PDB file of C-alpha atoms in Angstrom:
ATOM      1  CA  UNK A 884     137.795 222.946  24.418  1.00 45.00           C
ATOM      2  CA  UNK A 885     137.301 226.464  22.772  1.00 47.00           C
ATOM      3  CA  UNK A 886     136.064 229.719  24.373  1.00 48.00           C
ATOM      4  CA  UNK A 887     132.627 230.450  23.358  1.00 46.00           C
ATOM      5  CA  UNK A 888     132.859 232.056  19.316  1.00 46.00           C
ATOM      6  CA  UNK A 889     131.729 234.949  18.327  1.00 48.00           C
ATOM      7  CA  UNK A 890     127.842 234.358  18.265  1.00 66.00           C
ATOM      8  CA  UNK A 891     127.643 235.130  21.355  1.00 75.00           C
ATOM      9  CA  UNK A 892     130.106 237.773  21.864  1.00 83.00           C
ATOM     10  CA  UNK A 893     129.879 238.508  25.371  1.00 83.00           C
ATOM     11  CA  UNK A 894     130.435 235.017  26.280  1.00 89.00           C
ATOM     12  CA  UNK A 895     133.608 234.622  24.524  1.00 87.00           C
ATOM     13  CA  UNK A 896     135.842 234.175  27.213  1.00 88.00           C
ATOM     14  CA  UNK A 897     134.078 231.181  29.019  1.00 95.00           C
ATOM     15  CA  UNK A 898     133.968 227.187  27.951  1.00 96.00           C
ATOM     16  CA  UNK A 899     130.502 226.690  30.106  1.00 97.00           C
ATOM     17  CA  UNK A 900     127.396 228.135  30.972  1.00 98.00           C
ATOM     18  CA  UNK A 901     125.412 227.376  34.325  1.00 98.00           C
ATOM     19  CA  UNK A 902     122.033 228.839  33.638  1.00 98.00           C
ATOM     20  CA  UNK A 903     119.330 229.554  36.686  1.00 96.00           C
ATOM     21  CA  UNK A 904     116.319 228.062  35.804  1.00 94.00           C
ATOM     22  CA  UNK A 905     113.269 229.684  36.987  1.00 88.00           C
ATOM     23  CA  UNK A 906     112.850 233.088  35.313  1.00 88.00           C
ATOM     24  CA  UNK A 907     116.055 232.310  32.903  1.00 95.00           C
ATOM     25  CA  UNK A 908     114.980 229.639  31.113  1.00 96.00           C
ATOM     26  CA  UNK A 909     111.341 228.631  32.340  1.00 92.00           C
ATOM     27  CA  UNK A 910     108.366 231.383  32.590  1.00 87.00           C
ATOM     28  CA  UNK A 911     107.919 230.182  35.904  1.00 78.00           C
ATOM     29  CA  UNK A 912     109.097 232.594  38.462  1.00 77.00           C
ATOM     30  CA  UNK A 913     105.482 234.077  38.202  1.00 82.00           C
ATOM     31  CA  UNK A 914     103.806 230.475  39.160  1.00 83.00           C
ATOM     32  CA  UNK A 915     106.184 230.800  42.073  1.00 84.00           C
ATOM     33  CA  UNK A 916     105.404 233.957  43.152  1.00 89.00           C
ATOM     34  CA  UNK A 917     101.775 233.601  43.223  1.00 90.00           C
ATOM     35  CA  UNK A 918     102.121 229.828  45.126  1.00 91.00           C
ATOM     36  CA  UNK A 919     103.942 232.240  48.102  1.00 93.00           C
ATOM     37  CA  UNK A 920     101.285 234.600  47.815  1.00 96.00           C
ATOM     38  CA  UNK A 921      99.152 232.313  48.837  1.00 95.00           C
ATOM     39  CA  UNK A 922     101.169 230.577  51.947  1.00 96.00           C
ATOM     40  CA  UNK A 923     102.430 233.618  53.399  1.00 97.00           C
ATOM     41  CA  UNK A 924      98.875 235.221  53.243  1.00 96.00           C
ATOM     42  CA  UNK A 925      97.590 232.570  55.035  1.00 95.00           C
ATOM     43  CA  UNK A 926     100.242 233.460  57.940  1.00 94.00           C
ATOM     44  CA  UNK A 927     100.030 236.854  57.408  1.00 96.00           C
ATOM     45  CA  UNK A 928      96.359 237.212  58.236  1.00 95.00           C
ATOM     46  CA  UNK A 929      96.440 235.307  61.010  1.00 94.00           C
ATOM     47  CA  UNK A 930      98.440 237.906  62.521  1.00 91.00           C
ATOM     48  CA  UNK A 931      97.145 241.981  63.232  1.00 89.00           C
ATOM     49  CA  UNK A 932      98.596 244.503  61.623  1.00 91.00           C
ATOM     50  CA  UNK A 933     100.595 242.684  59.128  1.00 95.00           C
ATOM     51  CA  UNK A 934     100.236 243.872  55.116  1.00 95.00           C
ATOM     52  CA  UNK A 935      99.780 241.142  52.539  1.00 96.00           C
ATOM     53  CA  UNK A 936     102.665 239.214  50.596  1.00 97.00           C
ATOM     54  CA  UNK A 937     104.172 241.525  47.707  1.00 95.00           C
ATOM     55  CA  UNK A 938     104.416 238.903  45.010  1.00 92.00           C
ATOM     56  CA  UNK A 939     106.964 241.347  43.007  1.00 89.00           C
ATOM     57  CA  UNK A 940     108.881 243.047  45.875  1.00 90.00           C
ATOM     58  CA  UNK A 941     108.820 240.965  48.671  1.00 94.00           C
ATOM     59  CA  UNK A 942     109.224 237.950  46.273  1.00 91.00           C
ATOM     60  CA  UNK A 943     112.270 239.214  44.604  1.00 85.00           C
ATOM     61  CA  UNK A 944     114.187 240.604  47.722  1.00 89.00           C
ATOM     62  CA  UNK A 945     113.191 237.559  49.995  1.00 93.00           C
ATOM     63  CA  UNK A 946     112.295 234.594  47.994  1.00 91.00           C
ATOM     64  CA  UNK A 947     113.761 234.439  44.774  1.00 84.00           C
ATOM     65  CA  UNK A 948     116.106 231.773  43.772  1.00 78.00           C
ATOM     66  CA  UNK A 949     116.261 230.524  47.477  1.00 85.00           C
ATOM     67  CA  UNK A 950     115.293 227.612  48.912  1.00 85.00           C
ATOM     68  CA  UNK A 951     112.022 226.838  49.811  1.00 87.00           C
ATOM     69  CA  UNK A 952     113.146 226.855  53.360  1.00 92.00           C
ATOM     70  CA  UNK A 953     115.313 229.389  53.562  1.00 92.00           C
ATOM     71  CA  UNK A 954     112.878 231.522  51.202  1.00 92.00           C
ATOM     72  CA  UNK A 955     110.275 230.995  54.065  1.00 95.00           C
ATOM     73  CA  UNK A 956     112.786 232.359  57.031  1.00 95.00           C
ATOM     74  CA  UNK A 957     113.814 235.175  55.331  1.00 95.00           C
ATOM     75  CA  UNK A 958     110.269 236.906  54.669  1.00 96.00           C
ATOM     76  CA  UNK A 959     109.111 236.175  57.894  1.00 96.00           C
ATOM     77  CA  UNK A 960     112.010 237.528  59.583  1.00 96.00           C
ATOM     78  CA  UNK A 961     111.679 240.507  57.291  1.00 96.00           C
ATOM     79  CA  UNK A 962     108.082 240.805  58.784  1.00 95.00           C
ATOM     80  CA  UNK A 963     109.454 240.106  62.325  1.00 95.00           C
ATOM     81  CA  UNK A 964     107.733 237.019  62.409  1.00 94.00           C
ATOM     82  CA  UNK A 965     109.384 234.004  64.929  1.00 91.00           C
ATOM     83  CA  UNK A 966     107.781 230.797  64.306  1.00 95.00           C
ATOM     84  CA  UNK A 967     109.262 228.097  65.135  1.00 96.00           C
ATOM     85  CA  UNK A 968     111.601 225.698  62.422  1.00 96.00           C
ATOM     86  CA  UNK A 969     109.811 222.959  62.838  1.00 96.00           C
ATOM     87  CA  UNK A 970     111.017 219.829  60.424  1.00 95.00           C
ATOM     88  CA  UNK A 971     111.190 218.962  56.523  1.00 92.00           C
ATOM     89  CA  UNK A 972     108.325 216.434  57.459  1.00 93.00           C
ATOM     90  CA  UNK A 973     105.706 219.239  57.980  1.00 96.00           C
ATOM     91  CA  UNK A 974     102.696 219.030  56.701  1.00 95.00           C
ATOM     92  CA  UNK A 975     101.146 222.768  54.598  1.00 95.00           C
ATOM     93  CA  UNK A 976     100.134 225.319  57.355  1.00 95.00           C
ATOM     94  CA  UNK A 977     101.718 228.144  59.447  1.00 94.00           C
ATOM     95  CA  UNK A 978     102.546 227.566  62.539  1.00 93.00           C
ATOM     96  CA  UNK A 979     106.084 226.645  61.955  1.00 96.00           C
ATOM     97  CA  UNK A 980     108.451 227.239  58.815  1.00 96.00           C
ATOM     98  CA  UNK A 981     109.112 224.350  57.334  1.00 96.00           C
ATOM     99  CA  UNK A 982     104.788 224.011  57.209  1.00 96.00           C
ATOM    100  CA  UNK A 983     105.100 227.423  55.243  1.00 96.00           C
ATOM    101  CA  UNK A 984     107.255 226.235  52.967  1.00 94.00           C
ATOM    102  CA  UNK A 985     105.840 223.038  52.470  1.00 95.00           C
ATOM    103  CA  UNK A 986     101.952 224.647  51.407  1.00 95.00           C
ATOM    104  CA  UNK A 987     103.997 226.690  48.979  1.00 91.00           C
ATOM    105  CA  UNK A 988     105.469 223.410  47.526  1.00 89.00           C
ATOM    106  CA  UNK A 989     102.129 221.830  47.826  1.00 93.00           C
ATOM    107  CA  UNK A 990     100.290 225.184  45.586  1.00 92.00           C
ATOM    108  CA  UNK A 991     103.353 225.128  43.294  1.00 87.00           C
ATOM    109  CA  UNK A 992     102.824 221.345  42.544  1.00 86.00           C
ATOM    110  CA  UNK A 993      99.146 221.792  42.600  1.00 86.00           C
ATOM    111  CA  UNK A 994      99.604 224.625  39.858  1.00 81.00           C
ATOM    112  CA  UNK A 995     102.374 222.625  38.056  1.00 78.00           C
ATOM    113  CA  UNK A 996      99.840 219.729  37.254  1.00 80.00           C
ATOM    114  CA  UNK A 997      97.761 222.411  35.496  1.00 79.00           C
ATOM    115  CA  UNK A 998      99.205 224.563  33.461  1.00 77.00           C
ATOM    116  CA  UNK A 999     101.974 224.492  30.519  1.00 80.00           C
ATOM    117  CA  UNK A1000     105.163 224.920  31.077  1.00 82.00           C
ATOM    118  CA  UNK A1001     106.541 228.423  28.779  1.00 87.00           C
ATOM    119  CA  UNK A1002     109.678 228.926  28.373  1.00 93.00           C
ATOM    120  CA  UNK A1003     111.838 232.255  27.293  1.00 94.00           C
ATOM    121  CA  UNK A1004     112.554 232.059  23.522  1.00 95.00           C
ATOM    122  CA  UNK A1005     115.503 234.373  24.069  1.00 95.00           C
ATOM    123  CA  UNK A1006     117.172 231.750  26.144  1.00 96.00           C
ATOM    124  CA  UNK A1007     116.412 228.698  24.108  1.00 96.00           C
ATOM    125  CA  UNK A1008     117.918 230.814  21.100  1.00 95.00           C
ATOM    126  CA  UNK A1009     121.187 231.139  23.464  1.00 96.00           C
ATOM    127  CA  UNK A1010     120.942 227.519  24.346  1.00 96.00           C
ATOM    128  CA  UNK A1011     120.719 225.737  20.894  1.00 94.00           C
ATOM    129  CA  UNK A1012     123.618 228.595  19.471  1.00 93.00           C
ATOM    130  CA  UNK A1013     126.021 227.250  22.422  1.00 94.00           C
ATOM    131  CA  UNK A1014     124.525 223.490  21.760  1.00 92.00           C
ATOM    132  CA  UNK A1015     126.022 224.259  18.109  1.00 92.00           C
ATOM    133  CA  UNK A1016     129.450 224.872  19.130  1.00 91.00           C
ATOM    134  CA  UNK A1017     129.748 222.314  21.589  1.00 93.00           C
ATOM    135  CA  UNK A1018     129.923 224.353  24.651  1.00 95.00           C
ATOM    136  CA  UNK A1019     128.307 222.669  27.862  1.00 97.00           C
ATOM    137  CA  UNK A1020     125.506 224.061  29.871  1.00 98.00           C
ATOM    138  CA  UNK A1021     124.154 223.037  33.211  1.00 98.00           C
ATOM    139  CA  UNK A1022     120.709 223.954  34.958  1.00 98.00           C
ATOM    140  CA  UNK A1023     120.621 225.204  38.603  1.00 97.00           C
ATOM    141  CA  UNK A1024     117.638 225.368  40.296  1.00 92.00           C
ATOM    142  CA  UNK A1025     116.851 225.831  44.268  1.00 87.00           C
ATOM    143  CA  UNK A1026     113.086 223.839  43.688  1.00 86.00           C
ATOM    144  CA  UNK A1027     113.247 220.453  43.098  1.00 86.00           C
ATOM    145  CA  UNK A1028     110.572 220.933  40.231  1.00 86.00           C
ATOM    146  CA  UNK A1029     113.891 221.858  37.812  1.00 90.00           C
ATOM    147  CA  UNK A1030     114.059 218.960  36.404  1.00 93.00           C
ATOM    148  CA  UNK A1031     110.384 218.039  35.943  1.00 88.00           C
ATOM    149  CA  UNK A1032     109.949 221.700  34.298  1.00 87.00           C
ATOM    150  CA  UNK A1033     112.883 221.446  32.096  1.00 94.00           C
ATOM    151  CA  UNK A1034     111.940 217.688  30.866  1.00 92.00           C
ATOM    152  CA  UNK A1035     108.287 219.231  30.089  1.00 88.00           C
ATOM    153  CA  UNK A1036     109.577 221.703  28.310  1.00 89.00           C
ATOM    154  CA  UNK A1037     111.405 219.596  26.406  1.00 93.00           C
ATOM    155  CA  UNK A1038     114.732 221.369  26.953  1.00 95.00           C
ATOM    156  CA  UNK A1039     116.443 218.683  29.368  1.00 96.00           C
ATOM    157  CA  UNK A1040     118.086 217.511  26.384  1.00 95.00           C
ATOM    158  CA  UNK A1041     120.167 220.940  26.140  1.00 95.00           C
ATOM    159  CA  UNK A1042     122.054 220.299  29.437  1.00 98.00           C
ATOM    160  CA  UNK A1043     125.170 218.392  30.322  1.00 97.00           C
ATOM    161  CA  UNK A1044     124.133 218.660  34.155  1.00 98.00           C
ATOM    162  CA  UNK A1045     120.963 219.563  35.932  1.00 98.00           C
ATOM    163  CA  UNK A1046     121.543 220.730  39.620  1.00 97.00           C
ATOM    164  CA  UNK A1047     118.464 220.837  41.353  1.00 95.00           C
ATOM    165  CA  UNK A1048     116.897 221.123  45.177  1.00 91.00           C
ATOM    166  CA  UNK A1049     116.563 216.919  44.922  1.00 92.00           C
ATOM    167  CA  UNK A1050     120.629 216.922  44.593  1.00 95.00           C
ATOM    168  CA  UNK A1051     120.976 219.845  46.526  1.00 93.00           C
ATOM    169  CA  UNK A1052     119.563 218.024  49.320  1.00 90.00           C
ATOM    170  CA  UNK A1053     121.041 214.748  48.424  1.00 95.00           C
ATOM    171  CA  UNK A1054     124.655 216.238  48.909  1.00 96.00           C
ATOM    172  CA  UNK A1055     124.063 218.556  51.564  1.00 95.00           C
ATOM    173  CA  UNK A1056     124.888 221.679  49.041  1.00 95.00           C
ATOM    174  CA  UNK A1057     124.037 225.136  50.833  1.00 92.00           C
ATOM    175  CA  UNK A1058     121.299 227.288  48.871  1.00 89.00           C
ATOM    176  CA  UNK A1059     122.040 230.925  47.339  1.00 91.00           C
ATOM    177  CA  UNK A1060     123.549 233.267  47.862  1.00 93.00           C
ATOM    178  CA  UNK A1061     125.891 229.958  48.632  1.00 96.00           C
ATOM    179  CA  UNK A1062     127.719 229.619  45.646  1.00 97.00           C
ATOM    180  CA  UNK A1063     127.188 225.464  46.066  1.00 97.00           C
ATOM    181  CA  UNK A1064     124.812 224.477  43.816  1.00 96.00           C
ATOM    182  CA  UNK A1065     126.285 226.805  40.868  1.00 98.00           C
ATOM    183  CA  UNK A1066     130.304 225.027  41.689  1.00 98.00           C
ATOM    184  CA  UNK A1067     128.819 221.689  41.412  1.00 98.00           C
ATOM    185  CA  UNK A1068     127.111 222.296  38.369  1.00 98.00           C
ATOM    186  CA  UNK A1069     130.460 223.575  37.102  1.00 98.00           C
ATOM    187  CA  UNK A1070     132.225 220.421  38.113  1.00 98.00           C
ATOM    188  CA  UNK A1071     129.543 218.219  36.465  1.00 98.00           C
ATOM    189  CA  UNK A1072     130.843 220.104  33.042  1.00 98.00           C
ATOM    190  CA  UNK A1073     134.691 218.925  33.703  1.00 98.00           C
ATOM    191  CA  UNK A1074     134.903 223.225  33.518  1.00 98.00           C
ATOM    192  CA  UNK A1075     137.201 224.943  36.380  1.00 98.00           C
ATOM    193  CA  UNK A1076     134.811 227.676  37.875  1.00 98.00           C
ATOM    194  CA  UNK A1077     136.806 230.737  36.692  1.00 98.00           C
ATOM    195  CA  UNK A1078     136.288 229.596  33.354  1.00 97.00           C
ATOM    196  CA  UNK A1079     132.340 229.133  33.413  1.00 98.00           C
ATOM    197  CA  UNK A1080     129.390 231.917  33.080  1.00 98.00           C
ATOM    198  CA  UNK A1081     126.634 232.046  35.223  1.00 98.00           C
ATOM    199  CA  UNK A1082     123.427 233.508  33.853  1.00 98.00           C
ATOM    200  CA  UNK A1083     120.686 234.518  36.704  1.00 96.00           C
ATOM    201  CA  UNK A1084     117.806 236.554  37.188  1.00 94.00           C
ATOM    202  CA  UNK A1085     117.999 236.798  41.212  1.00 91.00           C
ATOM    203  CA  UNK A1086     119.727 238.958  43.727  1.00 92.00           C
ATOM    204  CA  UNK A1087     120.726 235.598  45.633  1.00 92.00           C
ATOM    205  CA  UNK A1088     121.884 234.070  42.840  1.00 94.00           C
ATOM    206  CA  UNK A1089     124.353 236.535  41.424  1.00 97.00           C
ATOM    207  CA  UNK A1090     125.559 237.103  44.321  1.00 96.00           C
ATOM    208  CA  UNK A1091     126.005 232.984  44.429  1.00 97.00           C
ATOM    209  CA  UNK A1092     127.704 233.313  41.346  1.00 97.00           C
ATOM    210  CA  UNK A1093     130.590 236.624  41.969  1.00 97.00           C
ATOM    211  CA  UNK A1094     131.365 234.924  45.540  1.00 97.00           C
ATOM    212  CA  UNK A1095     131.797 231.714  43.642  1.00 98.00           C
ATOM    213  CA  UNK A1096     134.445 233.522  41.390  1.00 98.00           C
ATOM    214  CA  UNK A1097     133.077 232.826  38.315  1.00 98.00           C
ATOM    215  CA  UNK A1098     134.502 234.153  35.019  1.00 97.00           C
ATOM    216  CA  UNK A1099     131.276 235.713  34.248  1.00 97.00           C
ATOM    217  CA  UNK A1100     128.369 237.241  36.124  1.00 98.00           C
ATOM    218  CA  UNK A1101     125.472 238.118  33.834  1.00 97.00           C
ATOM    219  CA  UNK A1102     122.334 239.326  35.510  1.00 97.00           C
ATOM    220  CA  UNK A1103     118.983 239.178  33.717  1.00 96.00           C
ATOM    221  CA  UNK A1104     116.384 242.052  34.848  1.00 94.00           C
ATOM    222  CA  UNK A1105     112.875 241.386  33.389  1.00 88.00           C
ATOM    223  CA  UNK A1106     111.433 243.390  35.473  1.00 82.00           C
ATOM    224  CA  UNK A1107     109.550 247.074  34.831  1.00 73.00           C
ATOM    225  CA  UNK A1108     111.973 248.696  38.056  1.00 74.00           C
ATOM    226  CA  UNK A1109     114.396 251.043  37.317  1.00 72.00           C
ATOM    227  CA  UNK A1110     116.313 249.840  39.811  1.00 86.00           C
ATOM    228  CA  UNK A1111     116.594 245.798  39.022  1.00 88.00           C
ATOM    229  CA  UNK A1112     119.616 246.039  36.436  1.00 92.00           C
ATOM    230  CA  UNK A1113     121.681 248.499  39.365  1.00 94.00           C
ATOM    231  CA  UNK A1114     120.541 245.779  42.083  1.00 93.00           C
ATOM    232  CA  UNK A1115     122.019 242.907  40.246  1.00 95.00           C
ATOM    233  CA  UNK A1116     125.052 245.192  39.467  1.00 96.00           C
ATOM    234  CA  UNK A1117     125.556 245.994  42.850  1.00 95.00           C
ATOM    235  CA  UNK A1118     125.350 242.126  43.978  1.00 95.00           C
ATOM    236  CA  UNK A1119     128.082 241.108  41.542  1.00 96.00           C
ATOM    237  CA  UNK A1120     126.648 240.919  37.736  1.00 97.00           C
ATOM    238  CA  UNK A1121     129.207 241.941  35.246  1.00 96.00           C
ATOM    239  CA  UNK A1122     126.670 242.179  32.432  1.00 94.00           C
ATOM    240  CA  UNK A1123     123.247 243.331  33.022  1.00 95.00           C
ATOM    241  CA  UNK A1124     120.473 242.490  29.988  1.00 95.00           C
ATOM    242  CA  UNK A1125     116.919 242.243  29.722  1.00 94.00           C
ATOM    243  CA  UNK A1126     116.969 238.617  27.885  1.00 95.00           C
ATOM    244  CA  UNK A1127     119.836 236.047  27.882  1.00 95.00           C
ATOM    245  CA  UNK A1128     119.022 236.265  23.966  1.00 94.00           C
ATOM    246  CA  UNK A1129     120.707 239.151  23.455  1.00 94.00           C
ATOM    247  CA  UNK A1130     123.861 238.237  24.476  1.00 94.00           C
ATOM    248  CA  UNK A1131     123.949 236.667  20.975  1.00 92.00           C
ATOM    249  CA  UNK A1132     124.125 240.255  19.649  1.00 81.00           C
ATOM    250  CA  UNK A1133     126.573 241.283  21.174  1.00 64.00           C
ATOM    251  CA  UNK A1134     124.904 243.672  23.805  1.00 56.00           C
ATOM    252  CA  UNK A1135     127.246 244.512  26.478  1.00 51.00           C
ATOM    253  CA  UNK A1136     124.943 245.821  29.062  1.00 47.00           C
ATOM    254  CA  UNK A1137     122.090 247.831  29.462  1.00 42.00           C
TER     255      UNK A1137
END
């Protein structure tokens, strides 16, 4: 199999491409955001002197690209907040963690039922150029909602392997910054890691993907902070851009 050609420049000296879903390929990182929001502010105001959830902050130095679980633990501990870990069998509240994370799930599926599924246009450009030379993608997603958001979007068709939180549970794969989920997607491609890309828009997950030791790191900032492209730098990302779409022009880094 060939290296990526020259359409997309920057890629050139991969075979595969493991992209993150939420906020790389889906418009959906926002949904999430706001479903947290809502659970940890229900915790949080149970409790004196606490400030409410930071849906762009707190969501991208805690939450993003985690599992739900683990997503849960780390903003509470951020807030020193020790509730107990309860079980995956839970039901929404907030007395324990796992009843945190399962009222996000149960707001994110509420929401998901709703509203369209958008998608980045930049990324789908990147996706049907790599589709065109034959060079495999796979999906990685922490939520189990990947699939179910890709197949609405009618993009599941663009992946060789979707690795989402239903197989990440299913074979006991560790969450980001873990580089598990991204390794197995590699392996689903028949690619060897060092010669596969990962594109990702979270702190946990390019730092999944540079202790995974793959070829390429590129981090995707779409946020308004001066500081997001120099915090995905300084977690691993080898390229830095605003849209996985222009890595088709050759952009380097920003």
């Amino acid at each position: 199999m060939a290296a990526v050609p020259f359409s997309a420049p920057c890629l050139r000296s991969v075979r595969a491409v493991v992209f993150d879903t939420d906020g790389v390929i889906t418009d959906s990182a926002r949904s999430h955001a706001a479903a947290w929001k809502q659970a940890f502010d229900a915790c949080l105001s149970e409790r004196e002197g606490q400030l409410p959830f930071d849906p762009v902050a707190d969501y991208l130095r805690h939450v993003d690209g985690r599992s739900r679980r683990d997503g849960a633990a780390a903003f509470l501990t951020s807030r020193g907040l020790e509730l107990p870990e309860g079980s995956p069998d839970d039901p929404p509240g907030t007395a324990t963690v796992w009843a945190v994370a399962a009222c996000k799930d149960e707001l994110f599926t509420e929401r998901l039922r709703t509203h369209q599924v958008d998608v980045w246009p930049g990324t789908v450009r990147l996706l049907q150029a790599l589709r065109s030379e034959g060079v495999p993608c796979a999906a990685v997603s922490a939520s189990r909602h990947a699939t179910e958001l890709l197949s609405r979007a009618g993009l599941i068709g663009q992946f060789g392997a979707v690795v989402d939180g239903n197989e990440a549970r299913r074979l006991g794969l560790t969450g980001k910054p873990d580089p598990a989920l991204f390794v197995e997607a590699a392996r689903r491609l028949h690619v060897p890691v060092p010669e596969s890309a990962v594109v990702e828009d979270s702190l946990a997950g390019v730092e999944a993907g540079r202790r995974g030791g793959f070829g390429l790191v590129v981090g995707v900032d779409r946020s308004d902070s001066s500081g997001g492209a120099a915090d995905l730098r300084r977690r691993g990302a080898d390229i830095v851009v605003s849209d996985p779409g222009e890595l088709l022009s050759g952009v380097d880094d920003r």
